[in-house]
């Protein structure tokens, strides 16, 4: 039995589905079901007794302690977080609460549980903390990619709160010998990603003939990784990683945002042609404050020490993702009801449109 946090979100739900399909071990899925959590992502697991869903907050130590005592997990995989940079600019408080304080409460509950275990169980226990490349700050155009030795230099409230959680995890290993491992991954994309993030937002807007809002000059660079490859990396770290170590995960697929948007438009044009094409919807809008120019991950350590490598290229991963969104219009409609409209208004209304591509 393992405990997964945030398993109703984008990466967490992909991880839960892959885990049950490929490992088969039962898991408890603790998720608060914020705007980003969605039980529809897990509908395919209905009736599967190996999946126990609990709605709750990682910051609720009493609840987490109860879950440890009841289910006796051998490991924790910690995905739960506030994850969207733009939301952290509009409202940083929730990020500090969940990412810093929530991770602290979860660590305390896990440490208490681990300290009481018998010797063999204690030696085998693992806590995998899922983090991001954004903690390293921004790279210049020709800088080498981030390694595990790159200094922390977070630039947004989101990345600062993730950096805070990474430091706590590091300190728990250093001070208490707590068997924690941290993964720092680049930008993910794939099924079930909430359409506030670049790739699903652009797909959903294009299909609705709405503007495709590109921030600033669109030349910021991200290193894209298909979500299934990230899930495989996390499984591998849980299985074979060394406590106290951190592992960078990346797709070796750096792309400028504008090139990603062009690729989406061109793929849609092939799958669902429309008069005038999709590129006409591209609209340059005001930049994100403090926008990091470039991220790139050097994943040599996880590749050489743990034998992990991505299976998908950006082309194959993007094609699968676009196909998934085309086939799951009802899922998109469902997540775009509720608070989504308010968020779009908050984030985009004041940005205006600066030029057409
Ligand atoms: P997401 O926003 O899609 O999902 C987050 C999930 O956590 C949701 O189900 C939400 O309900 C849950 N949650 C939030 N606060 C909670 C709390 N206090 N208690 C319990 N559950 C809570 O996020 P994601 O994109 O799937 O990211 C998952 C993790 O991976 C995050 O830690 C994020 O920092 C990290 N990460 C994401 C990416 C990416 O590209 N999306 C890349 C690298 C790392
Ligand atoms: O790098 C890993 C991180 O990737 C994760 O830790 C975060 O949880 C995840 O949200 C993601 O952060 P980004 O800020 O890189 O992702 P986002 O999809 O929000 O934006 C990707 C790029 O696209 C970024 O340079 C901003 C730009 N962008 C984004 C949106 C939503 C636009 O140009 N227009 C948009 O409307």
CSV table of C-alpha atoms and ligand atoms in Angstrom, one decimal:
chain,number,residue,atom,x,y,z
A,1,UNK,CA,0.0,0.0,0.0
A,2,UNK,CA,1.2,3.5,-0.8
A,3,UNK,CA,-0.2,6.9,0.0
A,4,UNK,CA,-0.5,9.3,-3.0
A,5,UNK,CA,-1.3,13.0,-2.4
A,6,UNK,CA,-3.0,15.1,-5.1
A,7,UNK,CA,-4.0,12.0,-7.1
A,8,UNK,CA,-7.1,13.7,-8.6
A,9,UNK,CA,-5.0,16.4,-10.3
A,10,UNK,CA,-3.3,16.3,-13.7
A,11,UNK,CA,-0.1,14.4,-13.0
A,12,UNK,CA,-1.4,12.7,-9.9
A,13,UNK,CA,-4.4,11.1,-11.7
A,14,UNK,CA,-2.1,9.9,-14.5
A,15,UNK,CA,0.2,8.5,-11.9
A,16,UNK,CA,-2.6,6.6,-10.1
A,17,UNK,CA,-3.9,5.1,-13.3
A,18,UNK,CA,-0.4,4.1,-14.5
A,19,UNK,CA,0.5,2.7,-11.0
A,20,UNK,CA,-2.6,0.5,-10.8
A,21,UNK,CA,-2.1,-0.7,-14.4
A,22,UNK,CA,1.6,-1.4,-14.2
A,23,UNK,CA,2.5,-2.1,-10.5
A,24,UNK,CA,-0.9,-3.1,-9.3
A,25,UNK,CA,-0.3,-2.3,-5.6
A,26,UNK,CA,-3.2,-0.7,-3.7
A,27,UNK,CA,-3.0,3.0,-2.9
A,28,UNK,CA,-4.8,5.6,-0.8
A,29,UNK,CA,-5.3,8.8,-2.8
A,30,UNK,CA,-5.6,11.9,-0.5
A,31,UNK,CA,-6.8,15.0,-2.4
A,32,UNK,CA,-8.6,18.1,-1.3
A,33,UNK,CA,-10.4,18.5,-4.6
A,34,UNK,CA,-9.5,22.1,-5.2
A,35,UNK,CA,-10.6,23.6,-8.6
A,36,UNK,CA,-7.7,21.5,-10.1
A,37,UNK,CA,-8.8,18.2,-8.6
A,38,UNK,CA,-11.3,16.2,-10.6
A,39,UNK,CA,-12.8,12.8,-9.7
A,40,UNK,CA,-13.8,12.4,-13.4
A,41,UNK,CA,-10.1,11.8,-14.1
A,42,UNK,CA,-10.4,8.6,-12.1
A,43,UNK,CA,-13.8,7.4,-13.4
A,44,UNK,CA,-12.1,4.5,-15.1
A,45,UNK,CA,-11.2,3.1,-11.7
A,46,UNK,CA,-14.7,2.9,-10.4
A,47,UNK,CA,-15.2,-0.3,-8.4
A,48,UNK,CA,-11.5,-1.0,-8.2
A,49,UNK,CA,-10.9,-1.9,-4.6
A,50,UNK,CA,-7.2,-1.1,-4.9
A,51,UNK,CA,-8.0,2.6,-5.2
A,52,UNK,CA,-9.2,4.2,-2.0
A,53,UNK,CA,-10.0,7.9,-2.4
A,54,UNK,CA,-10.1,10.2,0.6
A,55,UNK,CA,-11.1,13.9,0.2
A,56,UNK,CA,-8.9,15.9,2.6
A,57,UNK,CA,-6.1,18.4,3.1
A,58,UNK,CA,-2.5,17.4,3.4
A,59,UNK,CA,-2.3,20.2,6.1
A,60,UNK,CA,-4.7,18.3,8.3
A,61,UNK,CA,-2.2,16.4,10.3
A,62,UNK,CA,-4.8,14.5,12.4
A,63,UNK,CA,-6.3,13.2,9.2
A,64,UNK,CA,-3.0,12.2,7.7
A,65,UNK,CA,-1.9,10.5,10.9
A,66,UNK,CA,-5.2,8.5,10.9
A,67,UNK,CA,-4.5,7.5,7.3
A,68,UNK,CA,-1.0,6.2,8.2
A,69,UNK,CA,-2.4,4.2,11.1
A,70,UNK,CA,-5.3,2.8,9.1
A,71,UNK,CA,-3.5,1.9,5.9
A,72,UNK,CA,0.1,1.4,7.0
A,73,UNK,CA,1.6,2.7,3.6
A,74,UNK,CA,5.2,1.7,2.8
A,75,UNK,CA,5.7,4.9,0.9
A,76,UNK,CA,4.3,8.4,0.1
A,77,UNK,CA,4.3,10.0,-3.3
A,78,UNK,CA,3.6,13.7,-2.8
A,79,UNK,CA,2.0,15.5,-5.8
A,80,UNK,CA,-0.5,17.7,-4.0
A,81,UNK,CA,0.2,21.4,-4.6
A,82,UNK,CA,-1.1,24.6,-6.0
A,83,UNK,CA,0.6,24.4,-9.3
A,84,UNK,CA,-0.3,27.4,-11.6
A,85,UNK,CA,2.2,30.3,-11.8
A,86,UNK,CA,-0.3,32.9,-13.0
A,87,UNK,CA,-2.6,32.0,-10.0
A,88,UNK,CA,0.3,32.4,-7.7
A,89,UNK,CA,0.8,36.0,-9.0
A,90,UNK,CA,-2.9,36.8,-8.3
A,91,UNK,CA,-3.1,35.0,-4.9
A,92,UNK,CA,0.1,33.7,-3.4
A,93,UNK,CA,-1.5,32.8,0.0
A,94,UNK,CA,-2.9,29.5,-1.1
A,95,UNK,CA,0.5,28.5,-2.4
A,96,UNK,CA,2.3,29.2,0.9
A,97,UNK,CA,-0.5,27.3,2.7
A,98,UNK,CA,-0.5,24.2,0.7
A,99,UNK,CA,3.0,24.0,-0.8
A,100,UNK,CA,5.0,25.1,2.3
A,101,UNK,CA,2.7,24.5,5.3
A,102,UNK,CA,0.9,21.6,3.9
A,103,UNK,CA,4.1,19.8,3.0
A,104,UNK,CA,5.4,20.6,6.5
A,105,UNK,CA,2.3,18.9,8.1
A,106,UNK,CA,2.6,16.0,5.8
A,107,UNK,CA,6.3,15.6,6.6
A,108,UNK,CA,5.6,15.7,10.3
A,109,UNK,CA,2.9,13.1,10.1
A,110,UNK,CA,5.1,10.9,7.9
A,111,UNK,CA,8.1,11.3,10.1
A,112,UNK,CA,6.0,10.4,13.2
A,113,UNK,CA,4.8,7.3,11.5
A,114,UNK,CA,8.2,6.3,10.2
A,115,UNK,CA,9.9,6.7,13.5
A,116,UNK,CA,7.5,4.2,15.1
A,117,UNK,CA,8.1,1.5,12.5
A,118,UNK,CA,9.9,-1.7,13.2
A,119,UNK,CA,13.5,-1.9,11.8
A,120,UNK,CA,12.9,-3.5,8.4
A,121,UNK,CA,9.8,-1.5,7.6
A,122,UNK,CA,11.6,1.7,8.7
A,123,UNK,CA,14.5,0.9,6.4
A,124,UNK,CA,12.2,0.3,3.4
A,125,UNK,CA,10.0,3.4,3.9
A,126,UNK,CA,10.2,6.1,1.2
A,127,UNK,CA,8.8,9.6,0.8
A,128,UNK,CA,9.0,10.9,-2.8
A,129,UNK,CA,8.5,14.7,-3.1
A,130,UNK,CA,7.5,15.8,-6.6
A,131,UNK,CA,8.9,19.2,-7.4
A,132,UNK,CA,9.7,21.4,-10.4
A,133,UNK,CA,12.5,22.8,-12.5
A,134,UNK,CA,11.2,26.3,-11.7
A,135,UNK,CA,13.0,26.3,-8.3
A,136,UNK,CA,16.3,26.9,-10.2
A,137,UNK,CA,15.1,30.2,-11.7
A,138,UNK,CA,15.6,31.2,-15.3
A,139,UNK,CA,18.4,30.4,-17.9
A,140,UNK,CA,19.8,32.6,-20.6
A,141,UNK,CA,19.6,31.5,-24.2
A,142,UNK,CA,22.9,29.7,-24.3
A,143,UNK,CA,23.3,28.6,-20.6
A,144,UNK,CA,23.8,24.9,-20.0
A,145,UNK,CA,20.7,23.1,-18.6
A,146,UNK,CA,20.0,22.9,-14.9
A,147,UNK,CA,21.7,20.1,-13.0
A,148,UNK,CA,20.9,18.9,-9.5
A,149,UNK,CA,23.8,21.1,-8.4
A,150,UNK,CA,22.3,24.3,-9.8
A,151,UNK,CA,21.6,26.9,-7.1
A,152,UNK,CA,18.0,27.6,-6.1
A,153,UNK,CA,16.8,31.0,-7.4
A,154,UNK,CA,12.9,30.9,-7.6
A,155,UNK,CA,11.3,33.9,-9.2
A,156,UNK,CA,7.5,33.4,-8.7
A,157,UNK,CA,5.4,32.9,-5.6
A,158,UNK,CA,4.7,29.4,-7.0
A,159,UNK,CA,8.4,28.4,-7.5
A,160,UNK,CA,9.3,30.1,-4.2
A,161,UNK,CA,6.7,28.0,-2.3
A,162,UNK,CA,7.9,24.8,-4.1
A,163,UNK,CA,11.5,25.7,-3.2
A,164,UNK,CA,10.4,26.1,0.4
A,165,UNK,CA,8.9,22.6,0.4
A,166,UNK,CA,12.1,21.2,-1.3
A,167,UNK,CA,14.2,22.7,1.5
A,168,UNK,CA,12.0,21.2,4.2
A,169,UNK,CA,12.2,17.8,2.6
A,170,UNK,CA,16.0,18.1,2.3
A,171,UNK,CA,16.3,19.2,6.0
A,172,UNK,CA,14.1,16.2,7.1
A,173,UNK,CA,16.6,13.9,5.5
A,174,UNK,CA,19.6,15.7,6.8
A,175,UNK,CA,18.4,16.2,10.3
A,176,UNK,CA,16.3,13.2,11.1
A,177,UNK,CA,17.6,10.7,8.5
A,178,UNK,CA,14.0,10.7,7.1
A,179,UNK,CA,14.1,8.7,3.8
A,180,UNK,CA,12.9,11.4,1.4
A,181,UNK,CA,13.8,11.8,-2.2
A,182,UNK,CA,13.0,14.8,-4.4
A,183,UNK,CA,12.2,14.9,-8.2
A,184,UNK,CA,12.5,18.2,-10.1
A,185,UNK,CA,10.6,17.9,-13.4
A,186,UNK,CA,10.2,20.2,-16.4
A,187,UNK,CA,6.8,21.1,-18.0
A,188,UNK,CA,4.4,18.3,-18.4
A,189,UNK,CA,1.6,17.9,-20.9
A,190,UNK,CA,-0.9,15.1,-21.7
A,191,UNK,CA,-4.5,13.9,-20.8
A,192,UNK,CA,-6.4,15.5,-17.9
A,193,UNK,CA,-4.3,18.7,-17.8
A,194,UNK,CA,-6.5,21.5,-16.6
A,195,UNK,CA,-7.0,24.0,-19.5
A,196,UNK,CA,-5.4,26.9,-17.6
A,197,UNK,CA,-1.9,25.6,-18.7
A,198,UNK,CA,-0.4,26.5,-22.1
A,199,UNK,CA,-1.0,23.4,-24.2
A,200,UNK,CA,-4.6,22.4,-23.1
A,201,UNK,CA,-5.6,26.1,-23.1
A,202,UNK,CA,-4.4,26.5,-26.7
A,203,UNK,CA,-6.1,23.3,-27.9
A,204,UNK,CA,-9.4,24.1,-26.2
A,205,UNK,CA,-9.4,27.8,-27.3
A,206,UNK,CA,-8.5,26.9,-30.9
A,207,UNK,CA,-11.3,24.4,-31.1
A,208,UNK,CA,-13.7,27.1,-29.9
A,209,UNK,CA,-12.3,29.7,-32.3
A,210,UNK,CA,-11.2,31.8,-29.4
A,211,UNK,CA,-8.0,33.9,-29.2
A,212,UNK,CA,-4.8,32.0,-28.4
A,213,UNK,CA,-3.1,34.3,-25.9
A,214,UNK,CA,0.7,34.3,-26.2
A,215,UNK,CA,2.5,36.1,-23.4
A,216,UNK,CA,5.1,38.8,-24.3
A,217,UNK,CA,7.1,37.9,-27.4
A,218,UNK,CA,6.4,34.2,-27.2
A,219,UNK,CA,10.1,33.3,-27.3
A,220,UNK,CA,10.3,31.9,-23.8
A,221,UNK,CA,11.5,28.4,-23.8
A,222,UNK,CA,10.2,25.4,-21.8
A,223,UNK,CA,11.5,21.8,-21.8
A,224,UNK,CA,8.4,19.6,-22.5
A,225,UNK,CA,7.8,16.1,-21.1
A,226,UNK,CA,4.9,13.8,-21.8
A,227,UNK,CA,3.1,13.1,-18.5
A,228,UNK,CA,3.4,9.3,-18.8
A,229,UNK,CA,7.2,9.6,-19.0
A,230,UNK,CA,7.1,11.7,-15.8
A,231,UNK,CA,5.0,9.1,-14.0
A,232,UNK,CA,7.5,6.4,-15.1
A,233,UNK,CA,10.4,8.5,-13.7
A,234,UNK,CA,8.6,8.9,-10.3
A,235,UNK,CA,8.0,5.2,-10.1
A,236,UNK,CA,11.6,4.5,-10.9
A,237,UNK,CA,12.8,7.0,-8.2
A,238,UNK,CA,10.5,5.3,-5.7
A,239,UNK,CA,11.8,1.9,-6.6
A,240,UNK,CA,15.5,2.5,-6.9
A,241,UNK,CA,16.4,6.1,-5.9
A,242,UNK,CA,18.7,6.8,-3.0
A,243,UNK,CA,17.2,8.6,0.1
A,244,UNK,CA,18.4,12.1,0.4
A,245,UNK,CA,19.1,12.4,-3.4
A,246,UNK,CA,17.3,14.7,-5.8
A,247,UNK,CA,16.7,13.8,-9.5
A,248,UNK,CA,16.1,16.2,-12.4
A,249,UNK,CA,13.6,14.9,-14.9
A,250,UNK,CA,13.3,16.5,-18.4
A,251,UNK,CA,12.2,15.6,-21.9
A,252,UNK,CA,15.2,17.0,-23.8
A,253,UNK,CA,12.6,18.8,-25.8
A,254,UNK,CA,13.1,22.6,-25.5
A,255,UNK,CA,10.6,24.6,-27.5
A,256,UNK,CA,9.8,28.3,-27.7
A,257,UNK,CA,6.2,28.9,-26.7
A,258,UNK,CA,5.3,30.3,-30.1
A,259,UNK,CA,6.6,27.2,-31.8
A,260,UNK,CA,4.5,25.1,-29.4
A,261,UNK,CA,1.4,27.1,-30.4
A,262,UNK,CA,2.2,26.8,-34.1
A,263,UNK,CA,2.6,23.0,-33.7
A,264,UNK,CA,-0.8,22.8,-32.0
A,265,UNK,CA,-2.4,24.9,-34.7
A,266,UNK,CA,-0.8,22.8,-37.5
A,267,UNK,CA,-1.7,19.5,-35.9
A,268,UNK,CA,-5.4,20.6,-35.4
A,269,UNK,CA,-5.4,21.7,-39.0
A,270,UNK,CA,-4.5,18.2,-40.1
A,271,UNK,CA,-7.0,16.5,-37.8
A,272,UNK,CA,-9.9,19.0,-37.9
A,273,UNK,CA,-9.3,21.4,-40.9
A,274,UNK,CA,-11.0,24.8,-40.6
A,275,UNK,CA,-11.4,27.6,-43.2
A,276,UNK,CA,-8.6,30.1,-42.6
A,277,UNK,CA,-6.7,27.7,-40.3
A,278,UNK,CA,-6.1,28.1,-36.5
A,279,UNK,CA,-3.0,30.3,-36.6
A,280,UNK,CA,-5.2,33.3,-37.2
A,281,UNK,CA,-6.4,33.1,-33.6
A,282,UNK,CA,-2.9,33.7,-32.2
A,283,UNK,CA,-2.9,36.9,-30.2
A,284,UNK,CA,0.1,38.4,-28.4
A,285,UNK,CA,-0.9,39.7,-25.0
A,286,UNK,CA,0.8,41.4,-22.0
A,287,UNK,CA,3.6,39.4,-20.5
A,288,UNK,CA,3.5,37.4,-17.3
A,289,UNK,CA,5.1,39.6,-14.5
A,290,UNK,CA,8.6,38.1,-13.7
A,291,UNK,CA,8.3,35.7,-16.5
A,292,UNK,CA,11.2,33.2,-16.5
A,293,UNK,CA,12.8,33.2,-20.0
A,294,UNK,CA,14.0,29.7,-20.3
A,295,UNK,CA,14.1,26.4,-18.4
A,296,UNK,CA,16.0,23.3,-19.5
A,297,UNK,CA,16.8,20.1,-17.5
A,298,UNK,CA,19.9,18.0,-17.6
A,299,UNK,CA,18.5,14.6,-16.8
A,300,UNK,CA,21.8,12.7,-17.0
A,301,UNK,CA,21.7,11.6,-13.4
A,302,UNK,CA,18.3,9.8,-13.5
A,303,UNK,CA,19.2,8.4,-17.0
A,304,UNK,CA,22.5,6.9,-16.0
A,305,UNK,CA,21.9,5.9,-12.3
A,306,UNK,CA,18.3,4.7,-12.6
A,307,UNK,CA,18.1,3.8,-16.3
A,308,UNK,CA,15.1,6.1,-17.0
A,309,UNK,CA,14.5,7.7,-20.4
A,310,UNK,CA,11.4,9.3,-21.9
A,311,UNK,CA,9.5,7.1,-24.4
A,312,UNK,CA,7.7,9.9,-26.2
A,313,UNK,CA,9.2,12.7,-28.3
A,314,UNK,CA,7.5,16.1,-28.4
A,315,UNK,CA,5.9,15.1,-31.7
A,316,UNK,CA,4.4,11.8,-30.6
A,317,UNK,CA,3.4,13.1,-27.2
A,318,UNK,CA,1.7,16.2,-28.6
A,319,UNK,CA,-0.2,14.1,-31.2
A,320,UNK,CA,-1.5,11.8,-28.5
A,321,UNK,CA,-2.5,14.8,-26.3
A,322,UNK,CA,-4.4,16.6,-29.1
A,323,UNK,CA,-6.2,13.4,-30.0
A,324,UNK,CA,-7.2,13.0,-26.3
A,325,UNK,CA,-8.6,16.5,-26.1
A,326,UNK,CA,-10.5,16.0,-29.4
A,327,UNK,CA,-12.0,12.7,-28.0
A,328,UNK,CA,-12.8,14.2,-24.6
A,329,UNK,CA,-14.7,17.3,-25.4
A,330,UNK,CA,-17.2,16.5,-22.5
A,331,UNK,CA,-14.3,16.5,-20.0
A,332,UNK,CA,-13.2,19.9,-21.2
A,333,UNK,CA,-16.7,21.2,-21.0
A,334,UNK,CA,-17.1,19.9,-17.4
A,335,UNK,CA,-13.9,21.5,-16.2
A,336,UNK,CA,-14.6,24.7,-17.9
A,337,UNK,CA,-17.9,25.1,-16.0
A,338,UNK,CA,-17.6,26.3,-12.4
A,339,UNK,CA,-14.9,28.8,-11.4
A,340,UNK,CA,-13.0,28.5,-14.7
A,341,UNK,CA,-14.7,31.4,-16.3
A,342,UNK,CA,-13.9,33.7,-13.4
A,343,UNK,CA,-10.2,32.7,-13.7
A,344,UNK,CA,-10.1,33.4,-17.4
A,345,UNK,CA,-11.6,36.8,-16.7
A,346,UNK,CA,-9.1,37.5,-13.9
A,347,UNK,CA,-6.0,36.4,-15.8
A,348,UNK,CA,-6.8,37.6,-19.4
A,349,UNK,CA,-9.2,40.6,-19.3
A,350,UNK,CA,-6.5,43.1,-18.3
A,351,UNK,CA,-3.9,41.7,-20.6
A,352,UNK,CA,-5.4,43.1,-23.8
A,353,UNK,CA,-4.1,42.1,-27.2
A,354,UNK,CA,-1.0,43.7,-28.4
A,355,UNK,CA,-0.5,42.4,-31.9
A,356,UNK,CA,-1.7,39.7,-34.2
A,357,UNK,CA,0.9,37.1,-35.3
B,1,LIG,P1,-2.7,20.1,-10.5
B,1,LIG,O1,-2.9,21.5,-10.1
B,1,LIG,O2,-3.3,19.6,-11.7
B,1,LIG,O3,-3.2,19.1,-9.3
B,1,LIG,C1,-2.9,19.4,-8.0
B,1,LIG,C2,-3.8,18.4,-7.1
B,1,LIG,O4,-3.5,18.6,-5.7
B,1,LIG,C3,-5.3,18.7,-7.3
B,1,LIG,O5,-6.0,17.4,-7.4
B,1,LIG,C4,-5.7,19.4,-6.0
B,1,LIG,O6,-7.0,19.1,-5.6
B,1,LIG,C5,-4.7,18.8,-5.0
B,1,LIG,N1,-4.5,19.6,-3.9
B,1,LIG,C6,-4.2,20.9,-3.9
B,1,LIG,N2,-4.1,21.4,-2.6
B,1,LIG,C7,-4.2,20.3,-1.8
B,1,LIG,C8,-4.2,20.1,-0.4
B,1,LIG,N3,-3.9,21.2,0.4
B,1,LIG,N4,-4.4,18.9,0.1
B,1,LIG,C9,-4.6,17.8,-0.7
B,1,LIG,N5,-4.7,18.0,-2.0
B,1,LIG,C10,-4.5,19.2,-2.6
B,1,LIG,O7,-1.1,19.9,-10.5
B,1,LIG,P2,-0.2,19.0,-11.4
B,1,LIG,O8,0.2,19.8,-12.6
B,1,LIG,O9,-0.7,17.7,-11.5
B,1,LIG,O10,1.2,19.0,-10.5
B,1,LIG,C11,1.4,18.0,-9.6
B,1,LIG,C12,2.7,18.2,-8.9
B,1,LIG,O11,3.7,18.1,-9.8
B,1,LIG,C13,2.8,19.5,-8.2
B,1,LIG,O12,3.5,19.4,-6.9
B,1,LIG,C14,3.6,20.4,-9.1
B,1,LIG,O13,4.4,21.4,-8.4
B,1,LIG,C15,4.5,19.3,-9.7
B,1,LIG,N6,5.0,19.6,-11.1
B,1,LIG,C16,4.1,19.9,-12.1
B,1,LIG,C17,4.6,20.1,-13.4
B,1,LIG,C18,3.6,20.4,-14.5
B,1,LIG,O14,4.1,20.7,-15.6
B,1,LIG,N7,2.3,20.4,-14.3
B,1,LIG,C19,5.9,20.0,-13.7
B,1,LIG,C20,6.8,19.7,-12.6
B,1,LIG,C21,6.3,19.5,-11.4
B,2,LIG,O1,8.4,23.9,-15.5
B,2,LIG,C1,7.5,23.1,-14.7
B,2,LIG,C2,6.3,23.9,-14.4
B,2,LIG,O2,5.5,24.0,-15.6
B,2,LIG,C3,5.4,23.3,-13.3
B,2,LIG,O3,6.1,23.4,-12.1
B,2,LIG,C4,4.1,24.1,-13.1
B,2,LIG,O4,3.3,23.5,-12.1
B,2,LIG,C5,3.4,24.2,-14.4
B,2,LIG,O5,2.3,25.0,-14.3
B,2,LIG,C6,4.3,24.7,-15.5
B,2,LIG,O6,4.6,26.1,-15.3
B,2,LIG,P1,4.7,27.2,-16.5
B,2,LIG,O7,4.5,28.5,-16.0
B,2,LIG,O8,5.9,26.9,-17.4
B,2,LIG,O9,3.5,26.6,-17.4
B,2,LIG,P2,2.3,27.3,-18.2
B,2,LIG,O10,1.5,26.2,-18.9
B,2,LIG,O11,1.5,28.2,-17.3
B,2,LIG,O12,3.0,28.2,-19.2
B,2,LIG,C7,4.0,27.7,-20.1
B,2,LIG,C8,4.6,28.9,-20.9
B,2,LIG,O13,3.5,29.4,-21.7
B,2,LIG,C9,5.1,30.0,-20.0
B,2,LIG,O14,6.2,30.5,-20.6
B,2,LIG,C10,3.9,31.0,-20.0
B,2,LIG,C11,3.3,30.8,-21.4
B,2,LIG,N1,1.9,31.0,-21.5
B,2,LIG,C12,1.0,30.4,-20.6
B,2,LIG,C13,-0.3,30.6,-20.7
B,2,LIG,C14,-1.2,30.0,-19.7
B,2,LIG,C15,1.4,31.9,-22.5
B,2,LIG,O15,2.1,32.4,-23.4
B,2,LIG,N2,0.0,32.1,-22.6
B,2,LIG,C16,-0.8,31.5,-21.7
B,2,LIG,O16,-2.1,31.8,-21.8
